Amino acid sequence: MAERAGRTRAARMTGRERREQLVSVGRSLFAEKGFDATSVEEVAARAKVSKPVVYEHFGGKEGLYAVVVDRETACLLGALETALDDPRQHPRVLMERAALAFLTYIDTHEDGFRILVRDSPATHASGTYSSLLGDVAATVEGILAGQLRIRGYKPSDAALYAQMLVGMVAYTGQWWLETRTPSKEQVAARMVNLSWFGLGALERTPELRGR
């Protein structure tokens, strides 16, 4: 009787509600097991629907994965762009906001972040973690180019420094996901401490000294 009641409640979902349910179920499974190890059968079983329902909404596992990744990408990129979208702020404040926004996303969207940092299937050509970081680096590059120009450095170096900064934040974020210590505020402060004072002491024509 309980199983029959559950099926009755599930059958009463609207199309939009069913789609959101499947996205939520898929998100959990992809985070837990990865794309390759997750099957349509598992998605259907956990959602208490038949396999054809999953195919009807997404065309298969690839379609469901694409929706999940696109949503997580938009969420993280939106948070980072919001943190950086205030040219009136001092560059160090922008760096602090971006680092904290990144760590906050990890803290509140753990499943989503785990999905993003996994390898995407070959059929999913866009929306991957690396392309997302590339978008963020492009935004950071624009900010750095202006600051380098003001301080008499070569603006052409901005692209390289942007990749370095974004890489540091991204890798540290993956490490923090598993440790969760110290607090995200402390991690953000220390990342900015290292990067800001490193930028503040830049040599105009750096060279290797050990050669």
PDB file of C-alpha atoms in Angstrom:
ATOM      1  CA  MET A   1       0.000   0.000   0.000  1.00  0.00           C
ATOM      2  CA  ALA A   2       2.822   2.405   0.826  1.00  0.00           C
ATOM      3  CA  GLU A   3       4.455   1.706  -2.540  1.00  0.00           C
ATOM      4  CA  ARG A   4       1.144   2.270  -4.347  1.00  0.00           C
ATOM      5  CA  ALA A   5       0.634   5.555  -2.454  1.00  0.00           C
ATOM      6  CA  GLY A   6       4.129   6.703  -3.408  1.00  0.00           C
ATOM      7  CA  ARG A   7       3.426   5.991  -7.056  1.00  0.00           C
ATOM      8  CA  THR A   8       0.167   7.903  -6.853  1.00  0.00           C
ATOM      9  CA  ARG A   9       1.912  10.972  -5.394  1.00  0.00           C
ATOM     10  CA  ALA A  10       4.644  10.737  -8.023  1.00  0.00           C
ATOM     11  CA  ALA A  11       2.087  10.496 -10.817  1.00  0.00           C
ATOM     12  CA  ARG A  12       0.498  13.768  -9.699  1.00  0.00           C
ATOM     13  CA  MET A  13       3.618  15.796 -10.461  1.00  0.00           C
ATOM     14  CA  THR A  14       3.406  18.334 -13.246  1.00  0.00           C
ATOM     15  CA  GLY A  15       5.849  18.084 -16.123  1.00  0.00           C
ATOM     16  CA  ARG A  16       7.977  20.864 -14.666  1.00  0.00           C
ATOM     17  CA  GLU A  17       7.980  19.283 -11.218  1.00  0.00           C
ATOM     18  CA  ARG A  18       8.967  15.920 -12.666  1.00  0.00           C
ATOM     19  CA  ARG A  19      11.813  17.501 -14.624  1.00  0.00           C
ATOM     20  CA  GLU A  20      13.117  19.267 -11.521  1.00  0.00           C
ATOM     21  CA  GLN A  21      12.884  16.046  -9.544  1.00  0.00           C
ATOM     22  CA  LEU A  22      14.920  14.186 -12.149  1.00  0.00           C
ATOM     23  CA  VAL A  23      17.516  16.960 -12.255  1.00  0.00           C
ATOM     24  CA  SER A  24      17.854  16.770  -8.472  1.00  0.00           C
ATOM     25  CA  VAL A  25      18.171  12.982  -8.518  1.00  0.00           C
ATOM     26  CA  GLY A  26      20.666  13.082 -11.375  1.00  0.00           C
ATOM     27  CA  ARG A  27      22.706  15.751  -9.626  1.00  0.00           C
ATOM     28  CA  SER A  28      23.034  13.570  -6.520  1.00  0.00           C
ATOM     29  CA  LEU A  29      23.964  10.459  -8.488  1.00  0.00           C
ATOM     30  CA  PHE A  30      26.490  12.203 -10.735  1.00  0.00           C
ATOM     31  CA  ALA A  31      28.155  13.725  -7.681  1.00  0.00           C
ATOM     32  CA  GLU A  32      28.179  10.408  -5.863  1.00  0.00           C
ATOM     33  CA  LYS A  33      29.214   8.067  -8.678  1.00  0.00           C
ATOM     34  CA  GLY A  34      30.305  10.130 -11.669  1.00  0.00           C
ATOM     35  CA  PHE A  35      28.849  10.193 -15.176  1.00  0.00           C
ATOM     36  CA  ASP A  36      30.108   6.826 -16.402  1.00  0.00           C
ATOM     37  CA  ALA A  37      28.991   4.876 -13.325  1.00  0.00           C
ATOM     38  CA  THR A  38      25.496   6.396 -13.285  1.00  0.00           C
ATOM     39  CA  SER A  39      22.774   4.722 -15.348  1.00  0.00           C
ATOM     40  CA  VAL A  40      19.338   5.773 -16.521  1.00  0.00           C
ATOM     41  CA  GLU A  41      17.996   2.794 -14.584  1.00  0.00           C
ATOM     42  CA  GLU A  42      19.394   4.203 -11.338  1.00  0.00           C
ATOM     43  CA  VAL A  43      17.978   7.659 -12.015  1.00  0.00           C
ATOM     44  CA  ALA A  44      14.556   6.177 -12.746  1.00  0.00           C
ATOM     45  CA  ALA A  45      14.639   3.898  -9.709  1.00  0.00           C
ATOM     46  CA  ARG A  46      15.611   6.656  -7.297  1.00  0.00           C
ATOM     47  CA  ALA A  47      12.945   8.965  -8.748  1.00  0.00           C
ATOM     48  CA  LYS A  48      10.410   6.102  -8.645  1.00  0.00           C
ATOM     49  CA  VAL A  49       9.538   6.435 -12.317  1.00  0.00           C
ATOM     50  CA  SER A  50      10.021   4.281 -15.399  1.00  0.00           C
ATOM     51  CA  LYS A  51      13.014   4.662 -17.717  1.00  0.00           C
ATOM     52  CA  PRO A  52      10.877   6.099 -20.553  1.00  0.00           C
ATOM     53  CA  VAL A  53      10.043   9.076 -18.312  1.00  0.00           C
ATOM     54  CA  VAL A  54      13.731   9.965 -18.075  1.00  0.00           C
ATOM     55  CA  TYR A  55      14.137   9.615 -21.848  1.00  0.00           C
ATOM     56  CA  GLU A  56      11.032  11.701 -22.434  1.00  0.00           C
ATOM     57  CA  HIS A  57      12.432  14.648 -20.483  1.00  0.00           C
ATOM     58  CA  PHE A  58      16.133  14.487 -21.375  1.00  0.00           C
ATOM     59  CA  GLY A  59      16.635  12.039 -24.228  1.00  0.00           C
ATOM     60  CA  GLY A  60      18.999   9.996 -22.081  1.00  0.00           C
ATOM     61  CA  LYS A  61      21.717  10.258 -19.469  1.00  0.00           C
ATOM     62  CA  GLU A  62      23.773  12.691 -21.561  1.00  0.00           C
ATOM     63  CA  GLY A  63      20.917  15.167 -21.779  1.00  0.00           C
ATOM     64  CA  LEU A  64      20.304  15.040 -18.034  1.00  0.00           C
ATOM     65  CA  TYR A  65      24.006  15.506 -17.331  1.00  0.00           C
ATOM     66  CA  ALA A  66      24.156  18.489 -19.685  1.00  0.00           C
ATOM     67  CA  VAL A  67      21.315  20.227 -17.836  1.00  0.00           C
ATOM     68  CA  VAL A  68      22.939  19.588 -14.445  1.00  0.00           C
ATOM     69  CA  VAL A  69      26.345  20.869 -15.575  1.00  0.00           C
ATOM     70  CA  ASP A  70      24.907  23.919 -17.331  1.00  0.00           C
ATOM     71  CA  ARG A  71      23.014  24.918 -14.187  1.00  0.00           C
ATOM     72  CA  GLU A  72      26.015  24.505 -11.927  1.00  0.00           C
ATOM     73  CA  THR A  73      28.234  26.374 -14.355  1.00  0.00           C
ATOM     74  CA  ALA A  74      25.788  29.271 -14.532  1.00  0.00           C
ATOM     75  CA  CYS A  75      25.490  29.350 -10.736  1.00  0.00           C
ATOM     76  CA  LEU A  76      29.241  29.458 -10.080  1.00  0.00           C
ATOM     77  CA  LEU A  77      30.064  31.817 -12.937  1.00  0.00           C
ATOM     78  CA  GLY A  78      27.239  34.142 -11.906  1.00  0.00           C
ATOM     79  CA  ALA A  79      28.539  34.303  -8.347  1.00  0.00           C
ATOM     80  CA  LEU A  80      32.078  35.082  -9.513  1.00  0.00           C
ATOM     81  CA  GLU A  81      31.004  37.683 -12.056  1.00  0.00           C
ATOM     82  CA  THR A  82      28.881  39.407  -9.412  1.00  0.00           C
ATOM     83  CA  ALA A  83      31.862  39.470  -7.047  1.00  0.00           C
ATOM     84  CA  LEU A  84      34.073  41.057  -9.713  1.00  0.00           C
ATOM     85  CA  ASP A  85      31.512  43.402 -11.262  1.00  0.00           C
ATOM     86  CA  ASP A  86      32.244  46.627  -9.403  1.00  0.00           C
ATOM     87  CA  PRO A  87      35.052  48.691 -10.963  1.00  0.00           C
ATOM     88  CA  ARG A  88      34.836  51.230  -8.135  1.00  0.00           C
ATOM     89  CA  GLN A  89      36.225  48.724  -5.658  1.00  0.00           C
ATOM     90  CA  HIS A  90      39.921  48.364  -4.940  1.00  0.00           C
ATOM     91  CA  PRO A  91      41.419  45.370  -6.816  1.00  0.00           C
ATOM     92  CA  ARG A  92      42.304  43.647  -3.546  1.00  0.00           C
ATOM     93  CA  VAL A  93      38.679  43.856  -2.429  1.00  0.00           C
ATOM     94  CA  LEU A  94      37.611  42.334  -5.740  1.00  0.00           C
ATOM     95  CA  MET A  95      40.059  39.480  -5.226  1.00  0.00           C
ATOM     96  CA  GLU A  96      38.721  38.903  -1.716  1.00  0.00           C
ATOM     97  CA  ARG A  97      35.138  38.854  -2.965  1.00  0.00           C
ATOM     98  CA  ALA A  98      35.926  36.467  -5.794  1.00  0.00           C
ATOM     99  CA  ALA A  99      37.841  34.042  -3.565  1.00  0.00           C
ATOM    100  CA  LEU A 100      35.066  34.052  -0.971  1.00  0.00           C
ATOM    101  CA  ALA A 101      32.368  33.650  -3.634  1.00  0.00           C
ATOM    102  CA  PHE A 102      34.182  30.604  -5.011  1.00  0.00           C
ATOM    103  CA  LEU A 103      34.533  28.987  -1.586  1.00  0.00           C
ATOM    104  CA  THR A 104      30.933  29.818  -0.704  1.00  0.00           C
ATOM    105  CA  TYR A 105      29.750  28.042  -3.841  1.00  0.00           C
ATOM    106  CA  ILE A 106      31.756  24.969  -2.833  1.00  0.00           C
ATOM    107  CA  ASP A 107      30.320  25.155   0.674  1.00  0.00           C
ATOM    108  CA  THR A 108      26.686  25.448  -0.416  1.00  0.00           C
ATOM    109  CA  HIS A 109      26.780  23.430  -3.668  1.00  0.00           C
ATOM    110  CA  GLU A 110      29.057  20.544  -2.771  1.00  0.00           C
ATOM    111  CA  ASP A 111      27.383  18.077  -5.145  1.00  0.00           C
ATOM    112  CA  GLY A 112      27.485  20.586  -7.967  1.00  0.00           C
ATOM    113  CA  PHE A 113      31.178  21.312  -7.468  1.00  0.00           C
ATOM    114  CA  ARG A 114      32.044  17.621  -7.363  1.00  0.00           C
ATOM    115  CA  ILE A 115      30.294  17.207 -10.701  1.00  0.00           C
ATOM    116  CA  LEU A 116      32.101  20.174 -12.257  1.00  0.00           C
ATOM    117  CA  VAL A 117      35.571  18.994 -11.292  1.00  0.00           C
ATOM    118  CA  ARG A 118      35.031  15.492 -12.678  1.00  0.00           C
ATOM    119  CA  ASP A 119      35.900  14.774 -16.303  1.00  0.00           C
ATOM    120  CA  SER A 120      32.956  15.475 -18.581  1.00  0.00           C
ATOM    121  CA  PRO A 121      31.752  12.827 -21.058  1.00  0.00           C
ATOM    122  CA  ALA A 122      33.060  13.133 -24.599  1.00  0.00           C
ATOM    123  CA  THR A 123      29.582  14.045 -25.838  1.00  0.00           C
ATOM    124  CA  HIS A 124      29.447  17.153 -23.616  1.00  0.00           C
ATOM    125  CA  ALA A 125      31.636  19.650 -25.422  1.00  0.00           C
ATOM    126  CA  SER A 126      30.898  22.787 -23.397  1.00  0.00           C
ATOM    127  CA  GLY A 127      30.185  23.851 -19.862  1.00  0.00           C
ATOM    128  CA  THR A 128      33.119  21.981 -18.364  1.00  0.00           C
ATOM    129  CA  TYR A 129      35.074  23.145 -15.357  1.00  0.00           C
ATOM    130  CA  SER A 130      38.100  24.106 -17.438  1.00  0.00           C
ATOM    131  CA  SER A 131      36.062  26.267 -19.808  1.00  0.00           C
ATOM    132  CA  LEU A 132      34.335  27.895 -16.852  1.00  0.00           C
ATOM    133  CA  LEU A 133      37.683  28.767 -15.296  1.00  0.00           C
ATOM    134  CA  GLY A 134      38.719  30.159 -18.670  1.00  0.00           C
ATOM    135  CA  ASP A 135      35.753  32.528 -18.576  1.00  0.00           C
ATOM    136  CA  VAL A 136      36.678  33.639 -15.073  1.00  0.00           C
ATOM    137  CA  ALA A 137      40.318  34.126 -16.072  1.00  0.00           C
ATOM    138  CA  ALA A 138      39.218  36.366 -18.943  1.00  0.00           C
ATOM    139  CA  THR A 139      37.350  38.598 -16.492  1.00  0.00           C
ATOM    140  CA  VAL A 140      40.320  38.704 -14.122  1.00  0.00           C
ATOM    141  CA  GLU A 141      42.621  39.464 -17.045  1.00  0.00           C
ATOM    142  CA  GLY A 142      40.665  42.607 -17.841  1.00  0.00           C
ATOM    143  CA  ILE A 143      40.975  43.838 -14.273  1.00  0.00           C
ATOM    144  CA  LEU A 144      44.689  43.031 -14.064  1.00  0.00           C
ATOM    145  CA  ALA A 145      45.503  44.648 -17.405  1.00  0.00           C
ATOM    146  CA  GLY A 146      44.196  47.985 -16.177  1.00  0.00           C
ATOM    147  CA  GLN A 147      46.058  47.756 -12.902  1.00  0.00           C
ATOM    148  CA  LEU A 148      49.327  46.743 -14.567  1.00  0.00           C
ATOM    149  CA  ARG A 149      49.045  49.616 -17.001  1.00  0.00           C
ATOM    150  CA  ILE A 150      48.466  52.121 -14.198  1.00  0.00           C
ATOM    151  CA  ARG A 151      51.539  50.870 -12.344  1.00  0.00           C
ATOM    152  CA  GLY A 152      53.829  50.894 -15.368  1.00  0.00           C
ATOM    153  CA  TYR A 153      53.952  47.146 -16.017  1.00  0.00           C
ATOM    154  CA  LYS A 154      53.283  45.392 -19.314  1.00  0.00           C
ATOM    155  CA  PRO A 155      49.506  44.869 -19.735  1.00  0.00           C
ATOM    156  CA  SER A 156      50.289  41.916 -21.999  1.00  0.00           C
ATOM    157  CA  ASP A 157      51.330  39.956 -18.885  1.00  0.00           C
ATOM    158  CA  ALA A 158      47.754  40.147 -17.542  1.00  0.00           C
ATOM    159  CA  ALA A 159      46.615  36.944 -19.288  1.00  0.00           C
ATOM    160  CA  LEU A 160      49.390  34.875 -17.711  1.00  0.00           C
ATOM    161  CA  TYR A 161      48.926  36.311 -14.235  1.00  0.00           C
ATOM    162  CA  ALA A 162      45.152  35.799 -14.491  1.00  0.00           C
ATOM    163  CA  GLN A 163      45.668  32.102 -15.257  1.00  0.00           C
ATOM    164  CA  MET A 164      47.982  31.793 -12.257  1.00  0.00           C
ATOM    165  CA  LEU A 165      45.552  33.480  -9.869  1.00  0.00           C
ATOM    166  CA  VAL A 166      42.507  31.534 -11.045  1.00  0.00           C
ATOM    167  CA  GLY A 167      44.472  28.289 -10.944  1.00  0.00           C
ATOM    168  CA  MET A 168      45.510  28.936  -7.356  1.00  0.00           C
ATOM    169  CA  VAL A 169      41.937  29.592  -6.275  1.00  0.00           C
ATOM    170  CA  ALA A 170      40.555  26.603  -8.193  1.00  0.00           C
ATOM    171  CA  TYR A 171      43.076  24.099  -6.868  1.00  0.00           C
ATOM    172  CA  THR A 172      42.843  25.416  -3.323  1.00  0.00           C
ATOM    173  CA  GLY A 173      39.054  25.140  -3.553  1.00  0.00           C
ATOM    174  CA  GLN A 174      39.288  21.460  -4.474  1.00  0.00           C
ATOM    175  CA  TRP A 175      41.612  20.862  -1.527  1.00  0.00           C
ATOM    176  CA  TRP A 176      39.309  22.760   0.844  1.00  0.00           C
ATOM    177  CA  LEU A 177      36.294  20.724  -0.300  1.00  0.00           C
ATOM    178  CA  GLU A 178      37.808  17.680   1.389  1.00  0.00           C
ATOM    179  CA  THR A 179      39.352  19.346   4.448  1.00  0.00           C
ATOM    180  CA  ARG A 180      36.825  22.093   5.304  1.00  0.00           C
ATOM    181  CA  THR A 181      39.378  23.641   7.598  1.00  0.00           C
ATOM    182  CA  PRO A 182      40.270  26.396   8.252  1.00  0.00           C
ATOM    183  CA  SER A 183      37.103  28.384   7.599  1.00  0.00           C
ATOM    184  CA  LYS A 184      36.361  29.645   4.095  1.00  0.00           C
ATOM    185  CA  GLU A 185      36.937  33.203   5.311  1.00  0.00           C
ATOM    186  CA  GLN A 186      40.405  32.290   6.569  1.00  0.00           C
ATOM    187  CA  VAL A 187      41.245  30.423   3.359  1.00  0.00           C
ATOM    188  CA  ALA A 188      40.102  33.376   1.227  1.00  0.00           C
ATOM    189  CA  ALA A 189      42.130  35.808   3.328  1.00  0.00           C
ATOM    190  CA  ARG A 190      45.282  33.734   2.985  1.00  0.00           C
ATOM    191  CA  MET A 191      44.885  33.233  -0.754  1.00  0.00           C
ATOM    192  CA  VAL A 192      44.495  36.966  -1.233  1.00  0.00           C
ATOM    193  CA  ASN A 193      47.414  37.615   1.119  1.00  0.00           C
ATOM    194  CA  LEU A 194      49.704  35.469  -1.029  1.00  0.00           C
ATOM    195  CA  SER A 195      48.478  36.731  -4.386  1.00  0.00           C
ATOM    196  CA  TRP A 196      48.118  40.414  -3.546  1.00  0.00           C
ATOM    197  CA  PHE A 197      51.499  40.876  -1.937  1.00  0.00           C
ATOM    198  CA  GLY A 198      53.042  38.775  -4.682  1.00  0.00           C
ATOM    199  CA  LEU A 199      51.571  41.139  -7.249  1.00  0.00           C
ATOM    200  CA  GLY A 200      52.584  44.123  -5.156  1.00  0.00           C
ATOM    201  CA  ALA A 201      56.250  43.168  -5.330  1.00  0.00           C
ATOM    202  CA  LEU A 202      56.407  42.291  -9.033  1.00  0.00           C
ATOM    203  CA  GLU A 203      59.664  42.868 -10.856  1.00  0.00           C
ATOM    204  CA  ARG A 204      59.233  44.710 -14.137  1.00  0.00           C
ATOM    205  CA  THR A 205      61.435  42.269 -16.070  1.00  0.00           C
ATOM    206  CA  PRO A 206      61.544  39.031 -14.032  1.00  0.00           C
ATOM    207  CA  GLU A 207      64.295  36.519 -14.818  1.00  0.00           C
ATOM    208  CA  LEU A 208      65.366  33.206 -13.362  1.00  0.00           C
ATOM    209  CA  ARG A 209      68.240  33.665 -10.934  1.00  0.00           C
ATOM    210  CA  GLY A 210      69.467  30.108 -10.580  1.00  0.00           C
ATOM    211  CA  ARG A 211      70.768  29.776 -14.119  1.00  0.00           C
TER     212      ARG A 211
END
